[in-house]
């Protein structure tokens, strides 16, 4: 702080606020009338479409370059993540189904090698994923 009192600082802030309010008062009505026109909506939609088109073409081009050097592109990784997520859900469902059915059949379960395990609580379960749900890949 440079030794200014709070009163002096409040006056300085008020000066900047008054300048902002003056500019906003002059410009805001004109801008609002502009953005409410049909032409503005068409231009905004065209710009948005052009940006999306360029973004998709760049993604396609970069994927092609990655594939040329025999490396996975981002879309490949996203597809693999979605598949791993689906497999994880399937394994969880099957584990739950086994847990529900196995006590009804016998109280204990047999391991693959023929040894007896104590029950569903001692059976190895898949670890929960370290991240949240993944979005499906874009087409």
Coordinates of C-alpha atoms in Angstrom, one line a residue:
X1 CA 0.0 0.0 0.0
X2 CA 1.3 3.5 -0.8
X3 CA -0.1 5.3 2.2
X4 CA -3.5 6.1 0.7
X5 CA -6.3 6.3 3.1
X6 CA -9.4 4.1 2.6
X7 CA -11.4 7.3 1.8
X8 CA -9.0 8.3 -1.1
X9 CA -9.0 4.7 -2.4
X10 CA -12.8 4.7 -2.4
X11 CA -12.9 7.9 -4.4
X12 CA -10.5 6.4 -7.0
X13 CA -12.6 3.2 -7.3
X14 CA -15.7 5.4 -7.6
X15 CA -14.0 7.4 -10.4
X16 CA -13.3 4.2 -12.4
X17 CA -16.8 2.9 -11.7
X18 CA -18.3 6.1 -13.0
X19 CA -16.2 5.9 -16.1
X20 CA -17.2 2.3 -16.7
X21 CA -20.9 3.1 -16.2
X22 CA -20.7 6.1 -18.6
X23 CA -19.1 3.9 -21.4
X24 CA -21.6 1.1 -20.7
X25 CA -24.5 3.4 -20.8
X26 CA -23.5 4.7 -24.2
X27 CA -22.5 1.4 -25.8
X28 CA -24.9 -1.2 -24.2
X29 CA -28.2 -0.1 -26.0
X30 CA -26.5 -0.1 -29.4
X31 CA -24.9 -3.5 -28.8
X32 CA -28.2 -5.0 -27.5
X33 CA -30.1 -3.7 -30.6
X34 CA -27.4 -5.3 -32.8
X35 CA -27.4 -8.7 -31.2
X36 CA -31.2 -9.0 -31.4
X37 CA -31.2 -8.9 -35.2
X38 CA -31.8 -11.8 -37.5
X39 CA -28.6 -11.0 -39.4
X40 CA -26.5 -11.3 -36.2
X41 CA -28.0 -14.7 -35.5
X42 CA -27.2 -15.9 -39.0
X43 CA -23.6 -14.6 -38.7
X44 CA -23.1 -16.1 -35.3
X45 CA -24.5 -19.5 -36.5
X46 CA -22.2 -19.4 -39.6
X47 CA -19.2 -18.6 -37.5
X48 CA -20.0 -21.4 -35.1
X49 CA -20.5 -23.8 -38.0
X50 CA -17.2 -22.7 -39.5
X51 CA -15.3 -23.2 -36.2
X52 CA -16.7 -26.7 -35.8
X53 CA -15.9 -27.6 -39.4
X54 CA -12.3 -26.4 -39.0
X55 CA -12.0 -28.2 -35.6
X56 CA -13.2 -31.5 -37.1
X57 CA -10.9 -31.2 -40.2
X58 CA -7.9 -30.5 -38.0
X59 CA -8.8 -33.5 -35.8
X60 CA -9.1 -35.7 -38.9
X61 CA -5.9 -34.5 -40.3
X62 CA -4.0 -34.9 -37.0
X63 CA -5.4 -38.5 -36.7
X64 CA -4.2 -39.3 -40.2
X65 CA -0.7 -38.0 -39.4
X66 CA -0.6 -40.0 -36.1
X67 CA -1.7 -43.1 -38.0
X68 CA 1.0 -42.5 -40.7
X69 CA 3.6 -42.9 -38.0
X70 CA 1.8 -45.9 -36.6
X71 CA 0.7 -44.2 -33.3
X72 CA -2.8 -44.0 -31.9
X73 CA -4.8 -40.8 -32.4
X74 CA -6.9 -39.2 -29.7
X75 CA -10.0 -40.8 -31.2
X76 CA -8.4 -44.2 -30.8
X77 CA -7.6 -43.6 -27.2
X78 CA -11.2 -42.3 -26.5
X79 CA -12.6 -45.4 -28.2
X80 CA -10.4 -47.7 -26.1
X81 CA -11.4 -45.9 -22.9
X82 CA -15.0 -46.4 -23.7
X83 CA -14.5 -50.1 -24.4
X84 CA -12.5 -50.5 -21.1
X85 CA -15.3 -48.7 -19.3
X86 CA -17.9 -51.0 -20.8
X87 CA -15.8 -54.1 -19.9
X88 CA -15.4 -52.8 -16.3
X89 CA -19.2 -52.4 -16.0
X90 CA -19.8 -55.9 -17.4
X91 CA -17.3 -57.4 -14.9
X92 CA -18.9 -55.6 -12.0
X93 CA -22.4 -56.8 -13.1
X94 CA -21.1 -60.4 -13.4
X95 CA -19.4 -60.2 -10.1
X96 CA -22.6 -58.9 -8.4
X97 CA -24.6 -61.7 -10.1
X98 CA -22.1 -64.3 -8.9
X99 CA -22.2 -62.9 -5.4
X100 CA -26.0 -63.1 -5.4
X101 CA -26.2 -66.6 -6.9
X102 CA -23.3 -68.3 -5.1
X103 CA -24.7 -68.3 -1.5
X104 CA -27.9 -69.8 -2.8
X105 CA -26.1 -72.7 -4.3
X106 CA -23.6 -73.6 -1.6
X107 CA -22.3 -71.2 1.0
X108 CA -18.8 -71.5 -0.3
X109 CA -17.2 -71.3 -3.7
X110 CA -14.4 -73.3 -5.3
X111 CA -11.5 -71.7 -6.9
X112 CA -10.3 -72.7 -10.3
X113 CA -7.6 -74.9 -8.9
X114 CA -10.1 -76.8 -6.8
X115 CA -9.2 -75.3 -3.5
X116 CA -12.1 -74.0 -1.4
X117 CA -12.5 -70.3 -0.7
X118 CA -14.6 -69.1 2.3
X119 CA -17.2 -67.3 0.3
X120 CA -18.0 -64.2 -1.8
X121 CA -16.3 -61.8 0.6
X122 CA -12.9 -63.6 0.1
X123 CA -13.2 -63.7 -3.7
X124 CA -11.0 -61.3 -5.6
X125 CA -12.9 -58.4 -7.0
X126 CA -11.9 -55.9 -9.7
X127 CA -10.5 -52.6 -8.4
X128 CA -12.7 -49.5 -8.9
X129 CA -11.5 -47.3 -11.7
X130 CA -9.3 -44.4 -10.7
X131 CA -11.4 -41.9 -12.7
X132 CA -15.1 -41.1 -13.2
X133 CA -17.3 -42.3 -16.0
X134 CA -15.8 -41.6 -19.5
X135 CA -17.8 -40.0 -22.2
X136 CA -18.5 -42.0 -25.3
X137 CA -16.3 -41.1 -28.3
X138 CA -17.5 -38.5 -30.8
X139 CA -18.5 -39.8 -34.2

